[in-house]
């Protein structure tokens, strides 16, 4: 499939990097020991997105697609057990509208912004997936979240997002921290003997390219031991001086020039002279709406594609494979599977937007948004989002414990109650109101956050992006429990955020046998 | 190490909707860390406005990594502020001084009507792409990507143009409100690649003519290049003009044959 994707995207004009002979170039990526990843400078994902956008625009121009810009899905309508359409809120006018259809596809991304600080774009939210969940779609493995090791560390309390530095940097950068917690010398003045290149030491074969979860936890442990670097001692060094000496500054500049510039703009330091400082941040969520092999959720007619679903990655995701999934789902899976559902419905009428279920969903949406406006409390949606994010990061972030998760599950409902009583949304509901949009999203993040913690508490093992401190080997590696947890946890909405019902789907391995990959 | 700026005055454009005349509103920022990004400063301002029971300032933003093209803002009369090759979201307060007055306006161009406060409607760009900013390659059956070798310099120059994020700074900076840098970046990305040759002249003709429906004309001021957060070279406009000129002859000839 990935070969088809590259061929397709190249045919559409995505400018993948080429060798001098004109063939496609490759490079290595986290979790891989060979160069096998196609790339377009440090912005492969962006270029693939633009390529898909151009094809999409072509269809818009041809009249095959109608776009509703600046509209947000606020509910999925289910009639007689089938997904029959959606309810949206026009962000420009606040008007609630319905669209009826034979099938609904959610390609609405992941929920990483539940942490408040993440590498996701600011508008990413869980609302579409969550509203489908509340209408009966199962939400699978919400605790599988990926923390990316190469982000710029937080610099202050008001920080709004964390910037990802492309993982390709780990190809040539060496990760290290000082050996002594009381180190005060500048990076350059610390001699080799006083540096700990901990990834190379712990994982000699993968070294600086160890997978994301392993690299992230190793960085967290170094910082937790007080070995962190930078003004807040909250990062580790990613040092390019060896690469610059070996390859020359020109080569390093060609490979990473734009990333170095970006780093300098944000951190105010020049990474050609001073090592970069990096620290892990939430980047991707492997969990999502449960789907079958046809990408259909348990609600007939409702599909979920890309990061919005739970499929493909299991408990962890390797570099570049989210792009693969998004493109495979959209270009090569859905076009072939959705027809199976649609064919028997030929010439059959579907419920229109005047159906009572649509009217009911519309009214609920109106009440919901009016509700936010009428609380008249004292705290903004952003304030609540930040507090929610702190709880999730502290107790359901890189390392989780039973005690911590239980604490989170007692703090979250309390904060959610406060949200309902003390929220303040200024402005009105009949015009563009970003504060009101945010309130709706934070509401859904609260409910999802509780499910995440519940799922993490339920999974008494460490597995990929889910690391429970109680379950680790003597060397600090994740310890799975295949006897009891070799399954997908698909949660069903139980009427309120604190009472989800668990459905278990066993994982069967027929051709490839279950093993533990060693990165040593 | 973080330092603080003090006594900033923000002069922010407020406009209730497309038909409102709009006005400037002054806000004092007594103290802010120089580690804050420009948009984080606006976040802080908005938190304060909400605390006072006032409506937050509306502005577009999304990735905050300089790659999505959603953020905009004229800062002291310059699109994306005065740091070269930097989108507003990556501009940090360390580029300002204590006591500064910072004037914040939306993109000013008739093709980009103001939606509210600092947010504008840039869908005219979508119309240009819809008219021809693509290679017709329906899904399935694409040939092997290595079948047509692409010389590295060609792939690299196509990539230079493809870096355009469609933010609209070029239009906002242009005294004529022209979109030539945007359109030319898209044209030259596709027209430089072997895959783009079949539709080369049809593409440039359609895109240029759609552009002319919405935007002003280019008179080679060069403000666009200076404002571009991706530092796209103005050379692409020459390539577009050359292809457009050829297209006017070639497309007519091809049509007369059918």
XYZ file of C-alpha atoms in Angstrom:
778
model
C 0.000 0.000 0.000
C 2.718 2.497 0.880
C 4.222 2.029 -2.598
C 0.877 2.905 -4.187
C 0.676 5.961 -2.006
C 4.072 7.254 -3.049
C 3.282 6.610 -6.720
C -0.055 8.362 -6.373
C 1.355 11.370 -4.571
C 4.246 11.732 -7.021
C 1.788 11.589 -9.937
C -0.089 14.422 -8.240
C 3.036 16.526 -8.088
C 4.249 16.196 -4.504
C 7.926 17.179 -4.745
C 9.581 14.282 -2.938
C 13.342 14.545 -2.551
C 15.372 13.014 -5.389
C 18.853 11.579 -5.701
C 21.206 13.071 -8.265
C 20.252 10.246 -10.644
C 16.649 11.392 -10.491
C 15.284 8.523 -8.403
C 13.447 9.013 -5.128
C 15.679 9.565 -2.116
C 15.234 7.846 1.255
C 16.269 8.516 4.794
C 15.938 6.743 8.111
C 13.476 7.603 10.814
C 12.822 6.780 14.478
C 12.309 3.055 15.071
C 13.927 2.098 11.765
C 17.475 0.904 11.210
C 17.515 1.363 7.450
C 16.853 4.361 5.225
C 13.423 3.621 3.858
C 11.376 6.767 4.353
C 10.540 9.043 1.432
C 10.609 12.717 2.338
C 10.127 16.266 1.138
C 12.647 18.347 3.111
C 11.525 18.679 6.728
C 7.890 19.046 5.736
C 6.728 15.799 4.175
C 3.387 15.835 5.940
C 2.677 19.391 4.886
C 3.500 18.606 1.253
C 1.281 15.521 1.259
C -1.492 17.612 2.726
C -1.082 20.239 0.022
C -1.070 17.511 -2.642
C -4.315 16.086 -1.301
C -5.756 19.597 -1.010
C -5.011 20.237 -4.679
C -6.802 17.059 -5.734
C -9.662 17.971 -3.464
C -9.829 21.459 -4.971
C -9.922 19.945 -8.432
C -13.069 18.070 -7.446
C -14.533 21.233 -5.920
C -13.885 23.019 -9.227
C -15.553 20.187 -11.128
C -18.596 20.404 -8.879
C -18.132 16.946 -7.360
C -17.553 18.227 -3.835
C -19.244 21.052 -2.003
C -17.251 22.624 0.785
C -18.678 24.073 3.967
C -15.834 26.179 5.302
C -15.819 27.286 8.921
C -18.469 24.784 9.975
C -18.062 22.456 12.939
C -19.688 19.076 13.434
C -21.619 19.138 16.680
C -23.591 15.904 16.462
C -24.070 12.707 14.498
C -27.663 11.711 13.832
C -28.553 8.038 14.159
C -31.966 6.910 12.909
C -33.029 3.289 13.482
C -29.453 2.315 14.236
C -27.986 3.815 11.051
C -25.896 6.971 10.745
C -28.210 9.244 8.780
C -26.456 12.566 8.816
C -24.810 15.225 10.891
C -25.618 18.445 12.675
C -23.151 21.288 12.256
C -22.690 24.730 13.680
C -21.850 27.453 11.190
C -19.022 29.223 13.001
C -19.677 32.487 11.156
C -23.331 32.851 12.117
C -23.809 30.393 14.972
C -26.626 28.784 13.015
C -27.275 25.082 13.665
C -27.822 23.159 10.422
C -28.358 19.528 9.422
C -27.141 17.432 6.529
C -28.763 14.066 5.738
C -26.774 11.353 3.982
C -26.472 7.631 3.257
C -23.130 7.499 5.022
C -20.971 9.705 7.219
C -17.167 9.672 7.212
C -15.331 11.278 10.103
C -11.802 12.275 9.162
C -11.476 14.632 12.078
C -8.066 13.832 13.555
C -6.884 12.881 17.002
C -7.390 14.129 20.530
C -3.839 15.099 21.561
C -5.016 18.572 22.561
C -6.654 17.078 25.639
C -3.190 17.716 27.142
C -3.593 21.446 26.320
C 0.091 21.580 25.403
C 0.820 19.375 22.419
C 2.326 19.528 18.970
C -1.164 19.474 17.421
C -2.564 22.528 15.739
C -4.699 24.692 18.016
C -7.994 23.835 16.330
C -7.546 20.047 16.639
C -10.255 18.674 18.866
C -12.134 15.519 19.713
C -15.634 16.911 19.294
C -16.679 15.041 16.127
C -15.375 11.675 17.355
C -16.713 12.288 20.840
C -20.194 13.237 19.673
C -20.253 10.027 17.580
C -19.160 8.124 20.690
C -22.017 9.613 22.669
C -24.397 8.378 19.966
C -23.163 4.812 20.385
C -19.846 4.481 18.522
C -17.236 2.619 20.534
C -14.085 4.495 21.524
C -11.080 2.166 21.503
C -7.820 2.296 23.443
C -7.998 5.969 24.443
C -4.966 5.557 26.737
C -2.627 4.904 23.805
C -1.128 8.337 23.277
C 2.240 9.050 21.758
C 4.716 11.404 23.267
C 7.200 12.686 20.707
C 10.773 13.031 21.932
C 11.971 15.969 19.832
C 10.032 19.078 20.765
C 11.224 22.436 21.995
C 10.859 22.523 25.808
C 8.248 24.711 27.429
C 9.630 28.149 28.215
C 6.947 29.648 30.415
C 3.529 29.256 32.008
C 1.581 30.986 29.235
C 2.943 28.717 26.501
C 0.146 27.785 24.104
C 1.696 24.916 22.182
C 4.845 22.894 21.836
C 6.712 22.896 18.582
C 7.820 19.644 17.098
C 11.236 19.524 15.570
C 11.207 16.903 12.832
C 12.349 13.553 14.071
C 14.781 13.409 11.172
C 17.052 15.502 13.402
C 17.851 12.394 15.379
C 19.583 10.978 12.296
C 22.557 13.221 12.890
C 22.017 14.784 16.281
C 23.336 13.111 19.418
C 21.244 13.240 22.570
C 22.997 13.854 25.852
C 22.730 15.312 29.337
C 25.462 16.247 31.824
C 26.482 13.454 34.179
C 26.145 15.684 37.223
C 22.952 17.322 38.351
C 24.828 20.357 39.639
C 26.475 21.042 36.262
C 26.615 24.777 35.572
C 29.017 24.964 32.616
C 27.787 25.866 29.134
C 27.300 22.872 26.839
C 30.532 23.541 24.952
C 32.622 23.599 28.088
C 31.421 20.247 29.355
C 34.085 17.679 28.420
C 33.130 14.330 26.870
C 33.886 12.558 30.128
C 31.164 14.514 31.917
C 28.463 13.897 29.286
C 26.031 11.021 29.221
C 24.919 10.050 25.719
C 22.231 7.988 27.355
C 20.411 6.681 24.263
C 23.653 5.426 22.726
C 24.613 3.882 26.062
C 21.273 2.151 26.720
C 20.341 1.190 23.161
C 23.601 0.620 21.320
C 22.046 -0.738 18.130
C 19.370 1.934 17.648
C 21.164 4.680 19.558
C 19.692 8.104 18.916
C 17.059 6.561 16.635
C 15.391 4.512 19.385
C 11.597 4.588 19.029
C 9.608 7.524 20.282
C 8.217 6.049 23.486
C 11.619 4.789 24.586
C 13.434 8.024 23.744
C 10.738 10.071 25.443
C 10.804 8.112 28.667
C 14.594 8.170 28.740
C 14.497 11.975 28.450
C 11.886 12.229 31.188
C 13.997 10.080 33.498
C 17.070 12.209 32.879
C 15.128 15.394 33.614
C 13.422 13.842 36.646
C 16.883 13.005 38.005
C 17.722 16.691 37.835
C 20.006 16.310 34.821
C 17.879 18.558 32.614
C 19.406 21.456 30.708
C 18.286 24.973 29.858
C 17.008 27.768 32.111
C 14.176 25.652 33.535
C 16.253 22.434 33.502
C 13.454 20.862 31.492
C 15.230 19.605 28.386
C 18.036 17.430 27.062
C 20.674 18.383 24.508
C 20.435 17.362 20.865
C 23.929 18.081 19.681
C 24.985 18.494 16.056
C 28.642 19.383 16.607
C 29.833 15.880 15.637
C 27.718 15.925 12.489
C 29.004 19.393 11.594
C 32.601 18.236 12.087
C 32.047 15.023 10.145
C 29.850 16.215 7.269
C 30.585 19.904 7.212
C 28.199 22.712 7.974
C 26.924 22.790 4.376
C 25.580 19.252 4.484
C 23.942 19.784 7.846
C 22.425 23.005 6.560
C 21.035 21.287 3.479
C 19.492 18.517 5.540
C 18.098 20.530 8.409
C 18.491 24.196 7.512
C 14.830 25.098 7.795
C 14.500 23.265 11.119
C 17.509 25.044 12.545
C 16.045 28.388 11.520
C 12.739 27.480 13.096
C 14.477 26.512 16.318
C 16.366 29.773 16.421
C 13.188 31.777 15.912
C 11.470 30.064 18.807
C 14.247 29.411 21.278
C 16.439 32.389 20.414
C 19.591 30.221 20.190
C 21.600 29.203 17.130
C 21.810 25.394 16.976
C 24.923 25.513 14.768
C 26.764 26.941 17.776
C 24.817 25.758 20.817
C 23.195 22.307 21.073
C 19.427 22.295 20.695
C 17.347 21.643 23.766
C 14.527 19.186 23.322
C 11.895 17.554 25.487
C 9.011 15.180 24.765
C 5.511 16.423 24.028
C 2.199 14.845 23.094
C 2.132 14.295 19.374
C -0.273 11.604 18.276
C -3.113 9.529 19.624
C -3.265 5.897 18.553
C -6.655 5.399 20.171
C -9.873 6.578 18.568
C -13.199 5.383 17.263
C -13.373 1.602 16.934
C -13.637 0.507 13.294
C -13.678 -2.786 11.415
C -11.466 -3.638 8.434
C -13.752 -1.539 6.246
C -13.207 1.447 8.548
C -16.835 1.314 9.625
C -17.639 1.975 13.271
C -20.140 -0.189 15.092
C -22.855 2.219 13.872
C -23.720 1.139 10.293
C -23.068 3.948 7.836
C -20.616 5.751 10.138
C -16.960 5.560 9.118
C -13.810 6.917 10.746
C -10.570 7.488 8.853
C -7.044 8.522 9.785
C -6.119 9.530 13.325
C -9.811 9.672 14.268
C -9.940 5.874 14.291
C -7.961 3.456 16.448
C -6.648 1.150 13.739
C -3.240 0.476 12.185
C -0.833 1.578 14.882
C -1.690 -0.596 17.866
C -0.200 0.811 21.043
C 2.522 2.840 19.401
C 3.210 4.463 16.085
C 6.471 4.601 14.166
C 7.687 7.631 12.235
C 5.889 8.526 8.974
C 3.126 5.968 9.431
C 0.395 8.473 10.317
C 0.814 9.943 6.843
C 0.632 6.436 5.467
C -2.565 5.753 7.374
C -4.299 8.997 6.474
C -3.555 8.541 2.790
C -4.255 4.808 2.710
C -7.604 5.245 4.450
C -8.676 8.067 2.184
C -7.236 7.011 -1.161
C -7.194 3.241 -1.037
C -9.479 1.838 1.655
C -12.676 3.880 1.907
C -13.272 4.149 -1.858
C -13.361 0.359 -2.002
C -15.220 -0.448 1.201
C -17.889 2.218 1.465
C -19.573 0.872 -1.674
C -20.340 -2.378 0.130
C -22.534 -0.445 2.506
C -24.038 1.854 -0.110
C -24.895 -0.693 -2.811
C -27.870 -2.303 -1.015
C -29.289 1.179 -0.407
C -29.663 2.051 -4.078
C -32.981 3.797 -4.758
C -33.990 3.512 -1.122
C -35.147 6.722 0.541
C -33.212 8.012 3.552
C -34.544 10.057 6.449
C -34.476 13.757 5.572
C -33.363 16.603 7.796
C -37.009 17.105 8.791
C -36.956 13.754 10.617
C -37.643 14.147 14.365
C -34.175 12.766 15.225
C -32.557 15.625 13.324
C -34.819 18.150 15.013
C -34.001 16.677 18.394
C -30.240 16.733 17.747
C -30.486 20.319 16.501
C -32.342 21.399 19.599
C -29.830 19.664 21.860
C -26.996 21.449 20.053
C -28.717 24.819 20.444
C -29.319 24.178 24.122
C -25.758 23.103 24.600
C -24.220 26.254 23.120
C -26.757 28.530 24.802
C -25.871 26.745 28.009
C -22.213 27.784 27.768
C -23.248 31.390 27.189
C -25.591 31.384 30.172
C -23.247 30.059 32.875
C -21.871 33.556 33.487
C -19.091 32.312 35.735
C -15.598 33.726 36.103
C -13.153 31.448 34.230
C -12.474 31.292 30.482
C -12.573 28.037 28.471
C -8.786 28.301 28.047
C -8.261 28.424 31.795
C -10.199 25.195 32.234
C -8.413 23.614 29.297
C -5.032 24.418 30.828
C -6.009 22.968 34.199
C -7.448 19.859 32.520
C -4.234 19.460 30.536
C -2.105 19.634 33.679
C -4.025 16.799 35.308
C -3.888 14.612 32.207
C -0.174 15.283 31.654
C 0.754 14.635 35.272
C -1.243 11.449 35.740
C -1.957 10.089 32.274
C 1.141 11.285 30.397
C 4.458 9.532 29.846
C 4.358 7.401 32.995
C 1.168 6.370 34.720
C 0.536 4.758 38.098
C -2.571 3.289 39.653
C -2.458 5.852 42.432
C -2.004 8.759 40.031
C -4.820 7.659 37.762
C -7.170 7.293 40.685
C -6.222 10.759 41.782
C -6.944 12.058 38.285
C -10.295 10.306 38.293
C -11.232 12.114 41.474
C -9.881 15.527 40.406
C -11.336 15.537 36.889
C -15.034 15.264 37.790
C -14.576 18.019 40.363
C -12.960 20.309 37.818
C -15.632 19.403 35.284
C -18.336 20.404 37.772
C -16.543 23.702 38.243
C -16.458 24.106 34.454
C -20.217 23.728 34.329
C -20.747 26.235 37.132
C -17.988 28.774 36.669
C -17.429 29.055 32.915
C -17.455 32.470 31.352
C -18.062 32.901 27.634
C -18.287 36.494 26.466
C -19.935 37.614 23.220
C -23.042 36.032 21.741
C -24.101 32.883 19.919
C -25.280 34.533 16.710
C -21.961 35.602 15.262
C -18.396 34.397 15.076
C -17.337 33.624 18.638
C -14.063 31.756 19.151
C -14.539 31.648 22.920
C -17.821 29.798 22.490
C -16.286 27.339 20.009
C -13.545 26.641 22.512
C -16.036 26.035 25.324
C -17.698 23.248 23.353
C -14.373 21.606 22.606
C -13.124 21.811 26.184
C -16.388 20.245 27.378
C -15.743 17.232 25.154
C -12.083 17.060 26.169
C -13.156 16.810 29.805
C -15.329 13.791 29.089
C -12.654 12.168 26.952
C -10.011 12.836 29.618
C -12.005 10.841 32.145
C -12.289 7.942 29.710
C -8.542 8.064 29.008
C -7.714 7.785 32.683
C -10.241 5.008 33.130
C -8.748 3.068 30.233
C -5.194 3.608 31.513
C -6.253 2.408 34.950
C -7.941 -0.631 33.507
C -4.916 -1.726 31.479
C -2.637 -3.273 34.073
C 0.392 -3.593 31.835
C 2.817 -1.385 29.952
C 2.403 -1.438 26.236
C 3.719 0.985 23.609
C 2.532 4.499 24.393
C 0.930 3.330 27.631
C 3.538 2.973 30.364
C 2.459 1.981 33.843
C 5.326 2.345 36.292
C 4.194 -0.750 38.192
C 4.730 -2.885 35.109
C 8.317 -2.618 33.970
C 11.300 -4.908 33.667
C 14.352 -4.591 35.875
C 15.910 -2.484 33.147
C 12.959 -0.104 33.085
C 11.431 -1.377 29.853
C 7.712 -1.787 29.247
C 6.329 -5.113 30.457
C 3.294 -6.417 28.631
C 0.806 -8.867 30.033
C -0.314 -10.829 26.985
C -2.290 -13.331 29.043
C -4.700 -10.732 30.335
C -4.462 -7.688 28.098
C -3.923 -8.922 24.559
C -7.084 -7.123 23.509
C -8.597 -3.905 22.265
C -10.529 -2.031 24.935
C -13.534 -0.569 23.159
C -15.546 1.673 25.468
C -19.212 2.322 25.161
C -20.890 5.533 26.332
C -22.809 4.735 29.481
C -24.930 7.864 29.828
C -22.332 10.057 31.552
C -18.584 10.536 31.427
C -17.809 8.465 34.524
C -19.704 5.297 33.654
C -18.358 3.854 30.412
C -18.903 0.198 29.613
C -16.021 -1.955 28.470
C -16.138 -4.217 25.411
C -13.158 -6.444 24.829
C -12.004 -7.476 21.373
C -9.288 -10.139 21.600
C -6.273 -9.722 19.330
C -5.577 -12.850 17.298
C -2.173 -13.405 15.766
C -2.251 -16.043 13.034
C 0.562 -15.359 10.576
C 2.875 -13.159 12.602
C 3.470 -14.197 16.169
C 3.372 -11.899 19.104
C 6.873 -10.910 20.185
C 8.640 -8.128 22.000
C 10.879 -5.965 19.896
C 14.228 -5.228 21.452
C 15.919 -1.933 20.729
C 19.063 -2.788 22.648
C 17.138 33.390 30.045
C 13.813 35.099 29.848
C 13.529 38.831 30.303
C 10.496 41.019 30.403
C 9.202 43.785 28.222
C 7.228 46.484 29.924
C 4.690 49.147 29.035
C 3.607 47.966 25.630
C 0.616 49.536 23.952
C -1.372 47.370 21.569
C -3.469 49.241 19.042
C -5.793 46.517 17.817
C -8.296 46.669 14.947
C -11.815 45.773 16.063
C -14.612 45.225 13.580
C -17.885 43.484 14.425
C -18.506 42.089 10.951
C -17.986 42.602 7.227
C -20.344 45.598 7.138
C -19.101 47.361 10.242
C -16.723 50.277 9.689
C -14.295 49.169 12.389
C -11.984 51.115 14.680
C -8.736 50.848 16.637
C -8.791 49.975 20.312
C -5.834 50.535 22.647
C -4.766 48.042 25.271
C -1.885 48.423 27.682
C 0.326 45.427 28.381
C 2.268 46.291 31.512
C 4.620 43.348 31.415
C 5.271 40.335 29.212
C 8.065 37.787 28.918
C 10.212 38.039 25.818
C 9.820 34.250 25.462
C 6.143 34.723 24.582
C 5.162 34.430 20.980
C 3.163 37.225 19.429
C -0.003 35.129 19.388
C 0.531 34.095 23.008
C 0.535 37.785 23.834
C -2.862 38.035 22.110
C -4.003 34.960 24.117
C -3.054 36.793 27.293
C -4.891 39.909 26.117
C -7.969 37.803 25.365
C -7.884 36.132 28.771
C -7.869 39.573 30.292
C -10.731 40.791 28.085
C -12.824 37.771 29.059
C -12.064 38.409 32.720
C -13.394 41.956 32.200
C -16.524 40.552 30.573
C -15.550 41.837 27.130
C -15.448 40.009 23.835
C -12.124 38.446 22.914
C -10.239 39.693 19.849
C -10.909 37.327 16.953
C -7.860 36.213 15.006
C -7.017 33.250 12.784
C -4.377 30.795 13.924
C -3.907 27.064 13.919
C -0.599 25.176 13.786
C 1.539 27.895 15.433
C 4.537 26.329 13.732
C 4.611 28.514 10.641
C 3.424 25.827 8.249
C -0.362 25.966 7.969
C -0.768 29.493 6.608
C -3.702 30.310 8.886
C -2.250 33.157 10.940
C -2.067 36.566 9.390
C -1.875 40.074 10.956
C -0.322 43.294 9.783
C 2.033 44.256 12.590
C 3.118 47.882 12.494
C 2.132 47.964 8.853
C 4.163 44.889 7.893
C 2.633 41.549 6.976
C 3.666 39.015 9.672
C 5.761 41.733 11.356
C 9.305 42.796 10.678
C 11.226 39.535 11.085
C 12.134 38.200 7.679
C 10.972 34.736 6.698
C 8.757 34.419 9.758
C 5.019 33.947 10.092
C 3.205 35.804 12.866
C 2.892 32.657 14.961
C 6.665 32.280 15.108
C 7.361 35.912 15.834
C 8.433 36.294 19.448
C 8.255 39.256 21.762
C 12.042 39.393 22.020
C 11.888 41.203 18.675
C 10.126 44.161 20.351
C 11.255 46.747 22.887
C 9.766 47.984 26.132
C 7.543 51.000 25.593
C 6.687 50.075 21.981
C 3.291 50.789 20.502
C 2.309 47.847 18.326
C -0.367 48.379 15.683
C -2.206 45.160 14.827
C -4.463 45.047 11.781
C -5.987 42.348 9.585
C -4.761 41.742 6.038
C -5.832 44.776 4.023
C -6.944 43.689 0.540
C -10.278 43.949 -1.203
C -10.055 40.294 -2.267
C -9.837 39.329 1.436
C -12.997 40.721 3.081
C -12.804 41.090 6.857
C -14.928 38.561 8.722
C -14.435 39.938 12.187
C -11.687 41.878 13.998
C -8.424 40.454 12.634
C -9.882 37.549 10.679
C -10.252 37.703 6.902
C -11.770 35.442 4.266
C -9.035 34.128 1.979
C -11.174 31.766 -0.065
C -10.286 33.652 -3.266
C -7.041 31.646 -3.068
C -9.086 28.433 -3.164
C -10.766 29.623 -6.360
C -7.347 29.967 -8.007
C -6.333 26.422 -7.015
C -9.709 25.029 -8.079
C -9.248 26.524 -11.541
C -6.008 24.677 -12.247
C -3.613 24.381 -9.287
C -3.330 20.608 -9.540
C -2.174 17.759 -11.722
C -5.055 15.653 -12.985
C -4.222 12.252 -11.513
C -7.305 10.335 -10.424
C -6.738 7.852 -7.640
C -5.480 4.399 -8.597
C -3.312 3.327 -11.474
C -0.557 5.874 -10.951
C 2.685 4.864 -12.685
C 5.761 3.889 -10.665
C 7.170 7.046 -9.121
C 10.674 6.151 -10.309
C 9.567 5.700 -13.911
C 10.237 9.361 -14.647
C 13.552 10.330 -13.073
C 13.443 13.920 -11.882
C 16.811 15.706 -11.755
C 17.614 16.809 -8.225
C 17.857 20.523 -9.117
C 14.390 20.348 -10.696
C 12.886 18.579 -7.691
C 14.597 21.079 -5.400
C 13.334 24.129 -7.258
C 9.799 22.717 -7.394
C 10.090 22.189 -3.651
C 11.222 25.807 -3.153
C 7.933 26.944 -4.686
C 5.869 24.250 -2.999
C 6.864 25.691 0.373
C 4.214 28.409 -0.132
C 1.703 28.100 2.716
C -0.976 30.265 1.112
C -1.134 32.723 4.024
C -1.785 35.754 1.828
C 1.013 37.953 3.187
C 2.078 38.666 -0.414
C -1.349 40.114 -1.181
C -1.494 42.080 2.049
C 1.960 43.568 1.462
C 1.308 44.484 -2.170
C 0.192 48.086 -2.766
C -1.993 46.742 -5.588
C -3.381 43.782 -3.647
C -1.987 41.429 -6.291
C -1.708 37.690 -5.751
C 1.031 37.078 -8.288
C 3.551 35.615 -5.860
C 1.041 33.099 -4.494
C -0.244 32.096 -7.923
C 3.227 31.958 -9.415
C 4.511 29.781 -6.562
C 1.734 27.284 -7.215
C 2.192 27.462 -10.993
C 5.945 27.030 -10.862
C 5.772 24.161 -8.360
C 3.688 22.124 -10.823
C 5.015 23.516 -14.110
C 8.605 22.679 -13.226
C 7.891 18.996 -12.635
C 7.763 16.462 -15.488
C 4.380 15.268 -14.191
C 2.981 18.765 -14.649
C 3.901 19.183 -18.319
C 0.699 17.830 -19.867
C -1.414 20.570 -18.326
C 1.297 23.211 -18.150
C -0.225 25.828 -20.410
C -3.859 25.148 -19.660
C -3.002 25.435 -15.971
C -1.209 28.746 -16.142
C -3.893 30.305 -18.319
C -6.737 29.240 -16.038
C -4.967 30.213 -12.827
C -3.801 33.617 -14.035
C -7.238 34.490 -15.350
C -8.957 33.399 -12.154
C -6.422 35.415 -10.189
C -7.229 38.489 -12.282
C -10.910 38.162 -11.403
C -10.219 38.707 -7.709
C -6.894 40.443 -7.284
C -5.050 43.545 -8.413
C -2.282 43.668 -10.981
C 1.417 43.170 -10.394
C 3.675 46.159 -10.997
C 6.877 44.601 -9.696
C 7.073 46.369 -6.342
C 8.658 43.314 -4.772
C 6.942 43.859 -1.412
C 5.538 40.315 -1.680
C 8.938 38.661 -1.608
C 9.996 40.723 1.414
C 6.831 39.766 3.305
C 6.754 36.059 2.409
C 7.285 33.927 5.512
C 8.662 31.166 3.281
C 10.935 33.581 1.374
C 9.619 32.519 -2.029
C 11.616 34.288 -4.690
C 9.937 36.815 -6.963
C 11.615 34.928 -9.848
C 8.617 32.584 -9.907
C 6.488 35.461 -11.197
C 8.759 35.741 -14.246
C 8.303 32.030 -14.893
C 4.542 32.358 -14.599
C 4.456 35.343 -16.944
C 6.610 33.533 -19.487
C 4.356 30.464 -19.393
C 1.243 32.612 -19.575
C 2.517 34.416 -22.655
C 3.311 31.110 -24.331
C -0.050 29.711 -23.266
C -1.951 32.474 -25.021
C -0.396 31.357 -28.315
C -0.127 27.655 -27.688
C -3.567 27.054 -26.236
C -5.164 28.845 -29.172
C -3.237 26.678 -31.619
C -4.124 23.481 -29.766
C -7.776 24.449 -29.646
C -7.945 25.247 -33.360
C -6.725 21.719 -34.099
C -9.654 20.057 -32.350
